[in-house]
PDB file of C-alpha atoms in Angstrom:
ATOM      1  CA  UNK D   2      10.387  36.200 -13.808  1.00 55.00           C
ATOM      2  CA  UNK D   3       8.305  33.277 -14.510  1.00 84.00           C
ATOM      3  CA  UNK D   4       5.095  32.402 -12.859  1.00 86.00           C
ATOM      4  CA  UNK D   5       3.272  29.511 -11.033  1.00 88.00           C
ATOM      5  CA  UNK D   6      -0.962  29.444 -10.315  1.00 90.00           C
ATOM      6  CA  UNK D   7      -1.330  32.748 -11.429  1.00 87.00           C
ATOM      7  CA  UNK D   8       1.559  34.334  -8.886  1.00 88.00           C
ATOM      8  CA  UNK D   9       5.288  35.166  -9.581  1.00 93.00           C
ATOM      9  CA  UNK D  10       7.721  32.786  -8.723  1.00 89.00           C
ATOM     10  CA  UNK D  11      10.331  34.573  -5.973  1.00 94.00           C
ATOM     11  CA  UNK D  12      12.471  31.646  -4.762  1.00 92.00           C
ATOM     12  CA  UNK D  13      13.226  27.670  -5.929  1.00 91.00           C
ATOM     13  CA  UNK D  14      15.068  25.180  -4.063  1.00 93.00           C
ATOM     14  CA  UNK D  15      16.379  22.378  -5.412  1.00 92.00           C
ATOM     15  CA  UNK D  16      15.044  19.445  -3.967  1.00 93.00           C
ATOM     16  CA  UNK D  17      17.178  16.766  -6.190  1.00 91.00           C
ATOM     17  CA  UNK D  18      15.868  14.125  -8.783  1.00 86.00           C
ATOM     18  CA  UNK D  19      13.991  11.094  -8.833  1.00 78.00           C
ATOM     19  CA  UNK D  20      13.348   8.432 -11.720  1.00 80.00           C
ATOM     20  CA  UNK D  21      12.494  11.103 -15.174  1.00 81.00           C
ATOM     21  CA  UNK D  22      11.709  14.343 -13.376  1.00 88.00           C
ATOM     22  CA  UNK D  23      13.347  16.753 -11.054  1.00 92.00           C
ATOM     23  CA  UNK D  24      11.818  17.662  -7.934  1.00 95.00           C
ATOM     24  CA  UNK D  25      11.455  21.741  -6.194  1.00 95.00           C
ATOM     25  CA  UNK D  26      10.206  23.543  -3.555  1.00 96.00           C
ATOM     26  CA  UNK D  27       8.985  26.794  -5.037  1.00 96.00           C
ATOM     27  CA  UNK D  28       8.058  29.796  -3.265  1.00 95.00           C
ATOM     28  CA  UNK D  29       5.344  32.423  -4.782  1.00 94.00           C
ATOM     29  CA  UNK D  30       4.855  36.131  -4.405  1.00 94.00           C
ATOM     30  CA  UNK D  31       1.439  36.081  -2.633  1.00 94.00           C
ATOM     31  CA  UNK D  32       2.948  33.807  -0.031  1.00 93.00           C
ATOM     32  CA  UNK D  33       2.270  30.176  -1.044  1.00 94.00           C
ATOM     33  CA  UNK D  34       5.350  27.457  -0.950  1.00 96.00           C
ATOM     34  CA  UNK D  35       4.252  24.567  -3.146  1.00 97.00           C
ATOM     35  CA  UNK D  36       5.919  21.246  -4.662  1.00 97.00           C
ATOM     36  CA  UNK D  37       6.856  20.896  -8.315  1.00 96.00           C
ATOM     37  CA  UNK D  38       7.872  17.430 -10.015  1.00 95.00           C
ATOM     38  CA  UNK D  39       8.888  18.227 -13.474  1.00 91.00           C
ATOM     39  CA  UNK D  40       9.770  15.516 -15.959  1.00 88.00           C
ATOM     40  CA  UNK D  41      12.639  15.622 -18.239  1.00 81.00           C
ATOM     41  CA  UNK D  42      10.586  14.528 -21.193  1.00 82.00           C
ATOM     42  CA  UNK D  43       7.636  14.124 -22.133  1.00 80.00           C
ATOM     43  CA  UNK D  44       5.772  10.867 -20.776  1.00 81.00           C
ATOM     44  CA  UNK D  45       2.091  11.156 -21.609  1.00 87.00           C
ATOM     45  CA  UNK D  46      -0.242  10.560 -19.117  1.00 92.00           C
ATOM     46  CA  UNK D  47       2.730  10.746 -16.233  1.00 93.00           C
ATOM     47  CA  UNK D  48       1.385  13.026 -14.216  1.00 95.00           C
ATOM     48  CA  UNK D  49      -2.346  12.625 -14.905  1.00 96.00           C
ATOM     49  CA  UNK D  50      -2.349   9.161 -13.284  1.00 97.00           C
ATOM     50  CA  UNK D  51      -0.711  10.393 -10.362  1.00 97.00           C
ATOM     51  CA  UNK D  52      -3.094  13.183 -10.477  1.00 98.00           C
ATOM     52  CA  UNK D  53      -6.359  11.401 -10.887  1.00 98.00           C
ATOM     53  CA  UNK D  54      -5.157   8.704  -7.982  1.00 98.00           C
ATOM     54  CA  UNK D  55      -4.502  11.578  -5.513  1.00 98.00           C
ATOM     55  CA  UNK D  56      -7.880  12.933  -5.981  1.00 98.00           C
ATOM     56  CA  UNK D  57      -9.480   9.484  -6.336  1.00 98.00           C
ATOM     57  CA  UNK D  58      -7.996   8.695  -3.182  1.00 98.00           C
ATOM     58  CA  UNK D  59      -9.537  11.794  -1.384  1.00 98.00           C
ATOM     59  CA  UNK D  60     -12.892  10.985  -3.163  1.00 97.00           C
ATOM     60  CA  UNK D  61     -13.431   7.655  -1.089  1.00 97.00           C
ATOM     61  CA  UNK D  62     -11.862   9.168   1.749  1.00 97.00           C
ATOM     62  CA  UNK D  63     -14.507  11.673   1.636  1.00 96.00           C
ATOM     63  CA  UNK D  64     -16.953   9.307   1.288  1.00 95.00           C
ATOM     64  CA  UNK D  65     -15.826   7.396   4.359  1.00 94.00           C
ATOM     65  CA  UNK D  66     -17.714   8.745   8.159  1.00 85.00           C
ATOM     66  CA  UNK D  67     -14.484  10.211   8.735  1.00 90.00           C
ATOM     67  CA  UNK D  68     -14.123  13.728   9.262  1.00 92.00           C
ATOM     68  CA  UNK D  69     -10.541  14.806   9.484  1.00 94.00           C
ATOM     69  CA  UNK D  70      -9.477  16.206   6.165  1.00 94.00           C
ATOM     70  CA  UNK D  71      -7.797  13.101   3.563  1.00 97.00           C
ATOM     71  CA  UNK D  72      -4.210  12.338   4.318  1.00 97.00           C
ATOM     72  CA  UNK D  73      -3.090  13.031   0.490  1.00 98.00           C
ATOM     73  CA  UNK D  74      -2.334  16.239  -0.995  1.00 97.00           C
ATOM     74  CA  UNK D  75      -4.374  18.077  -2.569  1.00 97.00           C
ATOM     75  CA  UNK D  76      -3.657  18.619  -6.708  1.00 98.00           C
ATOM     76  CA  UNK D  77      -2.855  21.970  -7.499  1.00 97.00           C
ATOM     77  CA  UNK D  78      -2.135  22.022 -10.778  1.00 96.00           C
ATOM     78  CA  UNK D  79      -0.918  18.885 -13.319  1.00 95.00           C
ATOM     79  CA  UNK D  80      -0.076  18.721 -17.104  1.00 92.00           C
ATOM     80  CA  UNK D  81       2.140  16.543 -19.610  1.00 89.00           C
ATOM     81  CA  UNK D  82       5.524  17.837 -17.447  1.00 90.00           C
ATOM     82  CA  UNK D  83       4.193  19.302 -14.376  1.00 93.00           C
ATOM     83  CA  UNK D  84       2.732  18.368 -11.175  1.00 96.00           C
ATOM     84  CA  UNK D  85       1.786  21.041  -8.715  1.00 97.00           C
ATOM     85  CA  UNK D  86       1.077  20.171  -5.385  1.00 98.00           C
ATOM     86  CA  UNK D  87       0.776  22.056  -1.754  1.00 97.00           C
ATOM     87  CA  UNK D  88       4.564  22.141   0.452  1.00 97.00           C
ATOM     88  CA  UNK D  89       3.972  19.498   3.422  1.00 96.00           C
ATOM     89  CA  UNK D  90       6.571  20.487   6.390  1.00 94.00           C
ATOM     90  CA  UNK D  91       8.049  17.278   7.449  1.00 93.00           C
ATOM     91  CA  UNK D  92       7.593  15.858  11.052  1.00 94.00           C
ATOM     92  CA  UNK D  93       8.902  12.708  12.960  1.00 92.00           C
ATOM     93  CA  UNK D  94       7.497   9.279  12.541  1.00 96.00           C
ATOM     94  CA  UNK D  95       6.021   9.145  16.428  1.00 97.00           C
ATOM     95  CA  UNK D  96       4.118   5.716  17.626  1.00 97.00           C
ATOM     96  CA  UNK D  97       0.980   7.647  17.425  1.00 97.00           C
ATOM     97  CA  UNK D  98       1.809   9.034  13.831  1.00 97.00           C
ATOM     98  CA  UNK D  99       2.043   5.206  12.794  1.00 98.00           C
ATOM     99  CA  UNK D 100      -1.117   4.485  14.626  1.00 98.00           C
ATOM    100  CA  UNK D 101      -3.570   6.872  12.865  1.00 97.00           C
ATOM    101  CA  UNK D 102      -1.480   6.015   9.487  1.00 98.00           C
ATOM    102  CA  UNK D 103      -2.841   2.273  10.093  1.00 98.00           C
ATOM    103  CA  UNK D 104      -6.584   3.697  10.802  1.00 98.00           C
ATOM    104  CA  UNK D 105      -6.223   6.039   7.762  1.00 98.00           C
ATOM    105  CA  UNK D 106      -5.100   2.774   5.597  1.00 98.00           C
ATOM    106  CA  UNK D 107      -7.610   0.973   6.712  1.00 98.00           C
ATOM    107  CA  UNK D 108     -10.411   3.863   5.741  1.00 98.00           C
ATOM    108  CA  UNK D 109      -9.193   4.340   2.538  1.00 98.00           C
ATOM    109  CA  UNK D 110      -9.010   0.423   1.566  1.00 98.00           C
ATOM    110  CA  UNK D 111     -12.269   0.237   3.034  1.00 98.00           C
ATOM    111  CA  UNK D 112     -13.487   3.018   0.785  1.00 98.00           C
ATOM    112  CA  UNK D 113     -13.989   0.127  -1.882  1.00 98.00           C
ATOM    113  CA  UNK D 114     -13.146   0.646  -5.778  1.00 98.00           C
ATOM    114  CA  UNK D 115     -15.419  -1.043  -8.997  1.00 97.00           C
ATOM    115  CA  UNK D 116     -13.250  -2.901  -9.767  1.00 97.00           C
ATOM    116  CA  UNK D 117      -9.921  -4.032  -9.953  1.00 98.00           C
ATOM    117  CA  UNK D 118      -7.526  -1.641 -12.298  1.00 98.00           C
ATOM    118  CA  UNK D 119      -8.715   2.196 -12.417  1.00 98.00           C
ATOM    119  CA  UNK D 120     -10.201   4.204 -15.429  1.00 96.00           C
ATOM    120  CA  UNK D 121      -7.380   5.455 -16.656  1.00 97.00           C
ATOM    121  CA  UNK D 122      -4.152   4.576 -17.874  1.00 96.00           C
ATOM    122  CA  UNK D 123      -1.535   4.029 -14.987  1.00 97.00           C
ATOM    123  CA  UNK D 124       2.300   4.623 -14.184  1.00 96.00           C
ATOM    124  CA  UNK D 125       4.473   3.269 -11.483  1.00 97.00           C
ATOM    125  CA  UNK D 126       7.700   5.178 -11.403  1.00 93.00           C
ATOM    126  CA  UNK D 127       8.089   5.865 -15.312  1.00 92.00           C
ATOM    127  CA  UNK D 128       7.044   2.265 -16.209  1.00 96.00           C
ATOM    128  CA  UNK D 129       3.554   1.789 -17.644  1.00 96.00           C
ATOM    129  CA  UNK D 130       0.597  -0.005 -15.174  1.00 97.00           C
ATOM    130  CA  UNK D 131      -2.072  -1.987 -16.947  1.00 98.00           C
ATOM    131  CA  UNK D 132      -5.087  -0.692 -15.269  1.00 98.00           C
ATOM    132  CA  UNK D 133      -7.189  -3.193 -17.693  1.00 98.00           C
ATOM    133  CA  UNK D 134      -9.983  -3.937 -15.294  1.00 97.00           C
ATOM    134  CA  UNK D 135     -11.263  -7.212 -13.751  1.00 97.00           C
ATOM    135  CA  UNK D 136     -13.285  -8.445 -11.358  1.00 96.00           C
ATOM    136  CA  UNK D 137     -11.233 -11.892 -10.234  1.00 97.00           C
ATOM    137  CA  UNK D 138      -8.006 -10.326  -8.303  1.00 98.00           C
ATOM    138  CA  UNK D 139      -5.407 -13.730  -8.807  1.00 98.00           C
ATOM    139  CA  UNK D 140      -6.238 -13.593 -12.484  1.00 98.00           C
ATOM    140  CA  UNK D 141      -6.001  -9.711 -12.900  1.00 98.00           C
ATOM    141  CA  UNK D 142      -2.948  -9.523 -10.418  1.00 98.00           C
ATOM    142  CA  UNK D 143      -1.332 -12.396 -12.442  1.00 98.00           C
ATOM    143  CA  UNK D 144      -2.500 -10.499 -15.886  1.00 98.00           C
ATOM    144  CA  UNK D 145      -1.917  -6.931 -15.377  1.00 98.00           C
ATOM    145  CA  UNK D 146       0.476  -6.567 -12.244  1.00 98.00           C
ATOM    146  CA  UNK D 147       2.686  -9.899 -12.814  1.00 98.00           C
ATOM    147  CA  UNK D 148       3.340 -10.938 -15.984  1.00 98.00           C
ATOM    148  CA  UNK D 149       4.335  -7.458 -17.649  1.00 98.00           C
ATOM    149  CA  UNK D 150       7.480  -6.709 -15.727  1.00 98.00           C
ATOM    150  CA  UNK D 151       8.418 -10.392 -16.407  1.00 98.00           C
ATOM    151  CA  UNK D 152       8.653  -9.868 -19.563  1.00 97.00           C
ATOM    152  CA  UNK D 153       9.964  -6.060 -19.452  1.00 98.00           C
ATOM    153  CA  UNK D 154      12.801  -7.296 -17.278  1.00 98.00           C
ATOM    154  CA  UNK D 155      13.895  -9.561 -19.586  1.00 98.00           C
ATOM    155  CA  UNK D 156      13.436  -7.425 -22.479  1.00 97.00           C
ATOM    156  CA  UNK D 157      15.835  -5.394 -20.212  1.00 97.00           C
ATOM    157  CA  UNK D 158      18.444  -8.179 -19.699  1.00 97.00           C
ATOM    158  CA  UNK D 159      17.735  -8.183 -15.870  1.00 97.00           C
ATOM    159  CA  UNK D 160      16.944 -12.116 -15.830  1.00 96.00           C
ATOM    160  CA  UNK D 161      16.638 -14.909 -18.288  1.00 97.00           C
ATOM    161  CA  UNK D 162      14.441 -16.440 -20.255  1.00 96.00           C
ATOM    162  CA  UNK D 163      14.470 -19.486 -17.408  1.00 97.00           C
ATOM    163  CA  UNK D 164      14.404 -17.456 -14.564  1.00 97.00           C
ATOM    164  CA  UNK D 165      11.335 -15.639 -16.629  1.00 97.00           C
ATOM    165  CA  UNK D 166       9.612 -19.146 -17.223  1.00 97.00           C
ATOM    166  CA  UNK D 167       9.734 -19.920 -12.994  1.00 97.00           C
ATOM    167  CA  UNK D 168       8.017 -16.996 -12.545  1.00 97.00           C
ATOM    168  CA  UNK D 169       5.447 -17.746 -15.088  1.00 97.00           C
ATOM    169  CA  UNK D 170       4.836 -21.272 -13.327  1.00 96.00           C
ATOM    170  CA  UNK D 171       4.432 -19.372  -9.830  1.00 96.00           C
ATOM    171  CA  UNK D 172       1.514 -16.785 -11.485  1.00 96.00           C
ATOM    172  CA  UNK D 173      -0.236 -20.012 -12.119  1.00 95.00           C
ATOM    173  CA  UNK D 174      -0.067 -20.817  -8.370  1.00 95.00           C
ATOM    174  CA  UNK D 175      -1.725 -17.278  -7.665  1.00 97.00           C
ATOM    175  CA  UNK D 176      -5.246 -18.379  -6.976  1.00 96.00           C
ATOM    176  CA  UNK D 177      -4.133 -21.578  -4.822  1.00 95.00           C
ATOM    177  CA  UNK D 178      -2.284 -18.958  -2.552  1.00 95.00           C
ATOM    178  CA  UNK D 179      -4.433 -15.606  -2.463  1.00 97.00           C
ATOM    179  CA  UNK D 180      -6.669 -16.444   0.628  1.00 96.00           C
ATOM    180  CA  UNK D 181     -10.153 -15.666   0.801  1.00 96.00           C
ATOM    181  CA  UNK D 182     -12.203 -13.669  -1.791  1.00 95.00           C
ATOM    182  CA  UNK D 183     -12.188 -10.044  -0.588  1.00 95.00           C
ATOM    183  CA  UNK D 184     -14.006  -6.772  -2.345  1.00 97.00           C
ATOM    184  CA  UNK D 185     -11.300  -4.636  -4.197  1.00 98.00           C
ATOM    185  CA  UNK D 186     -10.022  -2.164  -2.231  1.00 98.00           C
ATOM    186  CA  UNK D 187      -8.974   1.403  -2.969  1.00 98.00           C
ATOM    187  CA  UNK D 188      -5.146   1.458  -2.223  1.00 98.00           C
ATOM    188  CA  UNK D 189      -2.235   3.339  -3.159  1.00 98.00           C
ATOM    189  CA  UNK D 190      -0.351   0.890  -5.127  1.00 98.00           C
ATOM    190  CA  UNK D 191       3.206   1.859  -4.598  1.00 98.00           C
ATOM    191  CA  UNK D 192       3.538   2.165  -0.580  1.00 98.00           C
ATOM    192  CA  UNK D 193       6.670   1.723  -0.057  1.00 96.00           C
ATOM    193  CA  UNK D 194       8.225   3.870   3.156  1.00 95.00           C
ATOM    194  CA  UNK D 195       9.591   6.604   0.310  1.00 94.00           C
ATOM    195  CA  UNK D 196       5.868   7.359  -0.605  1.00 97.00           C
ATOM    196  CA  UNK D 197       4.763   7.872   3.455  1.00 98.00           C
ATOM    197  CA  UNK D 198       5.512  11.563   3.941  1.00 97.00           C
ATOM    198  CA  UNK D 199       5.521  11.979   8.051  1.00 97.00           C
ATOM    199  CA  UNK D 200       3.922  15.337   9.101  1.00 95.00           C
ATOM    200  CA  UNK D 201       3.437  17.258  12.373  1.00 90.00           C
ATOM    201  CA  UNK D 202       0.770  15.495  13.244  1.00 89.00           C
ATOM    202  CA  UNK D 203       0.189  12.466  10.649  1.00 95.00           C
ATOM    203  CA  UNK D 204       1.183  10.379   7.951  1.00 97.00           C
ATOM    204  CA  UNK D 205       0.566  11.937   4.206  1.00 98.00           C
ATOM    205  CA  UNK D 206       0.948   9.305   1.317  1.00 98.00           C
ATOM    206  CA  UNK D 207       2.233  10.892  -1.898  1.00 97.00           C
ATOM    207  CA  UNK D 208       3.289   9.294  -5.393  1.00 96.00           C
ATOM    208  CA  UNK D 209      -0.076   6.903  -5.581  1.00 98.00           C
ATOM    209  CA  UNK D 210      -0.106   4.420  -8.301  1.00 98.00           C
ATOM    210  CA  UNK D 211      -3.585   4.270  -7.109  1.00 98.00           C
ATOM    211  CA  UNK D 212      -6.012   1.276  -8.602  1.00 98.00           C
ATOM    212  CA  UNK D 213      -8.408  -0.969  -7.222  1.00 98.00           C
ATOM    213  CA  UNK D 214      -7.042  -4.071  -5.943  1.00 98.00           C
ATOM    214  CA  UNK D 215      -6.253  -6.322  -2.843  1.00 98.00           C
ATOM    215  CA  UNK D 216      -5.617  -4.378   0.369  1.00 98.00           C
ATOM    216  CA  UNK D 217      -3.292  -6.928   1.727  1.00 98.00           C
ATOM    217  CA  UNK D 218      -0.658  -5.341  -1.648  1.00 98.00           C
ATOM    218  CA  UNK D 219      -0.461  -2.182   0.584  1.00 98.00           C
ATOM    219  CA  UNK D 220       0.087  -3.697   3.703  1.00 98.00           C
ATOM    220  CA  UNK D 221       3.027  -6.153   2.285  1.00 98.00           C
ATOM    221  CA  UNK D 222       4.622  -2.962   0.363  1.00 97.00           C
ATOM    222  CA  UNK D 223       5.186  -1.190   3.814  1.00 97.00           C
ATOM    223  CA  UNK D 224       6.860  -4.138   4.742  1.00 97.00           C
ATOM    224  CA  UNK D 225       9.029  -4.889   1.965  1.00 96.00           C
ATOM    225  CA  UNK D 226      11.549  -2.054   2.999  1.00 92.00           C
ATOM    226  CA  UNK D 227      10.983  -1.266   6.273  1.00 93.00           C
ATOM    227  CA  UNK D 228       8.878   1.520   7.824  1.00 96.00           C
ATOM    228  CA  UNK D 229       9.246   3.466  11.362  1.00 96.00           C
ATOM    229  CA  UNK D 230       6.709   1.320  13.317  1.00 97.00           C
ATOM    230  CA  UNK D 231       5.427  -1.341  11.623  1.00 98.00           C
ATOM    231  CA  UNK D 232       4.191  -3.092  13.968  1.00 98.00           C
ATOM    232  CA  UNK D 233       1.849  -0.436  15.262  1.00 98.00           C
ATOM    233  CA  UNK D 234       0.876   0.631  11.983  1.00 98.00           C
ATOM    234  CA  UNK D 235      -0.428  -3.136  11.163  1.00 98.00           C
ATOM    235  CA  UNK D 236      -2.150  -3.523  14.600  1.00 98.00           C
ATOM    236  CA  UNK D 237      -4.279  -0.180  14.144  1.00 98.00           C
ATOM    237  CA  UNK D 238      -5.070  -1.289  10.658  1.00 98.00           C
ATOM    238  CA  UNK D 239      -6.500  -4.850  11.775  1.00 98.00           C
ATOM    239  CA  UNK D 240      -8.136  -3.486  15.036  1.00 98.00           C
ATOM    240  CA  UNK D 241      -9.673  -1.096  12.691  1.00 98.00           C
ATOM    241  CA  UNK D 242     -10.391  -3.298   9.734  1.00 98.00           C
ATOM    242  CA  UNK D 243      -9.434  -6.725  10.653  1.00 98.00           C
ATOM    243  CA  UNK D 244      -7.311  -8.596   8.261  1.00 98.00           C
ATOM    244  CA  UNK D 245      -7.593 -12.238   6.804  1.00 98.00           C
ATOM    245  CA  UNK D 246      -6.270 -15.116   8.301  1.00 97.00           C
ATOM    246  CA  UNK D 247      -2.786 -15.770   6.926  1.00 97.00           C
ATOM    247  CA  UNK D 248      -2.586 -12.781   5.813  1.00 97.00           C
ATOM    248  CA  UNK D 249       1.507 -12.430   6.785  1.00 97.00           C
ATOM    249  CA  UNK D 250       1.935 -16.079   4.507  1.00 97.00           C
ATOM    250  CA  UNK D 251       0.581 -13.947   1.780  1.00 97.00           C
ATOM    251  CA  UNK D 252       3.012 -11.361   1.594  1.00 98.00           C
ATOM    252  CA  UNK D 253       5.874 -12.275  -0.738  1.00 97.00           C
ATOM    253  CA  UNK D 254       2.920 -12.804  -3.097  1.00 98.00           C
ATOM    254  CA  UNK D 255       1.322  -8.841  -2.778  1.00 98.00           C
ATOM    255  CA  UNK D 256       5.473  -8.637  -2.899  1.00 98.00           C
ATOM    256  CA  UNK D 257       6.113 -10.079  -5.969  1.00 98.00           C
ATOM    257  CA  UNK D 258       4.863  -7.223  -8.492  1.00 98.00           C
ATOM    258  CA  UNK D 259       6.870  -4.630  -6.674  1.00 98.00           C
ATOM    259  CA  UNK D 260       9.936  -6.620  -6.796  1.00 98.00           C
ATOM    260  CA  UNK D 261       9.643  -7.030 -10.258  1.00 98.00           C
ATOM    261  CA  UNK D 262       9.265  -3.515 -11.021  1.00 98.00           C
ATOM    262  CA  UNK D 263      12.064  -2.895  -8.998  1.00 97.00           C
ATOM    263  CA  UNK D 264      14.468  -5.317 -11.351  1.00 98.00           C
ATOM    264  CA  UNK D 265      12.669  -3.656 -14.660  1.00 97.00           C
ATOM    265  CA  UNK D 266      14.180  -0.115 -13.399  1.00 96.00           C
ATOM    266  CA  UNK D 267      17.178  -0.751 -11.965  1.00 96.00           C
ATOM    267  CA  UNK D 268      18.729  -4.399 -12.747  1.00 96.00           C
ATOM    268  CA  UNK D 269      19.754  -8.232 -11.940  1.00 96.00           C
ATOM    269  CA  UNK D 270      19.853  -6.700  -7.969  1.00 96.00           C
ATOM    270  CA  UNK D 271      16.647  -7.572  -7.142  1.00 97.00           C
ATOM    271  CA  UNK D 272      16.590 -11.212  -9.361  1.00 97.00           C
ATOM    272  CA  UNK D 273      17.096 -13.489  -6.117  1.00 97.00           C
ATOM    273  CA  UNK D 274      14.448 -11.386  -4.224  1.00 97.00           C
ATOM    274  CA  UNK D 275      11.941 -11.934  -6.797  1.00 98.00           C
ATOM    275  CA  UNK D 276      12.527 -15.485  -7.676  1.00 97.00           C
ATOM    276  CA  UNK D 277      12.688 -16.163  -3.523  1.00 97.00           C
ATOM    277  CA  UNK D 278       9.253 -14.541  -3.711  1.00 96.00           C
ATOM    278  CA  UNK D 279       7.773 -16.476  -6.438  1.00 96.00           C
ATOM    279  CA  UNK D 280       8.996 -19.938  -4.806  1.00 95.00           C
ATOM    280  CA  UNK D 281       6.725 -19.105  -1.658  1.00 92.00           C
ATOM    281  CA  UNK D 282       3.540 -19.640  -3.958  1.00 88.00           C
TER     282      UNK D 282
END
């Protein structure tokens, strides 16, 4: 029988796939359940960035006055294929679930970050992220976060070379359109509602593409495919850490990178959304 963290492995569930890597709950001999994402094939660095943004995460949480313990998971173990981390028991998204998950947003973005980017090479899903850093966000966003899944997705055949060059026009719009100047933020960089794990008692955030960059990203990622109580999520994060004005005009732009990475993986599906968000700038 194989072995996991120095303990036998008794039982595995299969817990399905996602993207390159296959996803378990695995039960050990000396008690412990745990979660194992195991890629297919190896894609260096995978699971380090994921890795080092869990625990980067937890490092300005710690640094924060709260005192409650961070709301990502700790890593337990991570190499070129693996990822270890502890079994979270799933709970209901209640109002006051959604409430602290705004507060706990709002701690960790308020956390602060060097820079824009991160200090070590990034992934969202299996696609590469630039974490090149920079201190002006519009350029860097436009740079780094922007401009490569343009051209990936036509690389890809998702759009054309036209539909490529409106985009291209809107980046140059990015600094007329990003509001005022704010500090970069430590955020999770891929918040969709997939990546909000609901506990017992709170809100866990898993699969980080964690960088330093412009809190309002989060905030618009939330939105861009629903999540159980928005609204009350948003209105503990401003009470706690109140938000720019015109902030909700802003959103198709902190939309507009995850909409093209969306059209890079999985096709011409997502070409209106992303070209409707690129006309709003």
């Amino acid at each position: 029988m194989r072995s996991l963290l120095g303990s036998t492995v008794t039982e595995e569930s299969d817990l399905g796939a996602g993207h390159e890597w296959s996803l378990r709950r695995v039960t050990l001999a000396d008690g412990r359940r745990v979660f194992v994402k195991e890629a297919g094939r190896v894609l260096e660095g995978l699971f380090a960035a994921e890795a080092n943004g869990l625990r980067w995460l937890a490092e300005g949480w710690r640094a924060s006055a709260r005192t409650e313990p961070p709301p990502v998971p700790g890593v337990l173990a991570a190499d070129d294929t693996t990822l270890v981390l502890p079994w979270i028991e799933s709970g209901s998204p209640t109002p006051q679930a959604a409430e602290r998950l705004g507060r706990d947003l709002a701690t960790l973005h308020g956390s602060g970050a060097d820079s824009y980017g991160a200090p070590w090479p990034g992934y969202i899903a299996e696609l590469p992220l630039d974490n090149t850093g920079g201190d002006d966000w519009p350029d860097w966003y436009a740079r780094r976060r922007v401009l490569p899944y343009v051209r990936i997705a036509v690389d890809r055949g998702a759009m054309s070379g036209r539909d490529a060059q409106e985009i291209e026009s809107a980046a140059g719009h990015i600094a007329d359109t990003a509001g005022p100047q704010e500090p970069p933020a430590r955020i999770h960089g891929d918040l969709w509602s997939g990546n909000v794990l609901w506990g017992h008692d709170h809100a866990w955030l898993i699969d980080p593409a964690a960088h330093g960059g412009h809190r309002e990203t989060d905030l618009a990622m939330l939105a861009l495919f629903g999540a159980p109580h928005l609204d009350r999520i948003l209105a503990a994060y401003d009470e706690a850490y109140p938000l720019a004005d015109g902030w909700r005009a802003r959103v198709p732009l902190h939309q507009l990178h995850p909409l093209l990475v969306h059209l890079a993986l999985f096709g011409a599906t997502y070409r209106d959304q992303v070209l409707a968000a690129a006309r709003r700038l």
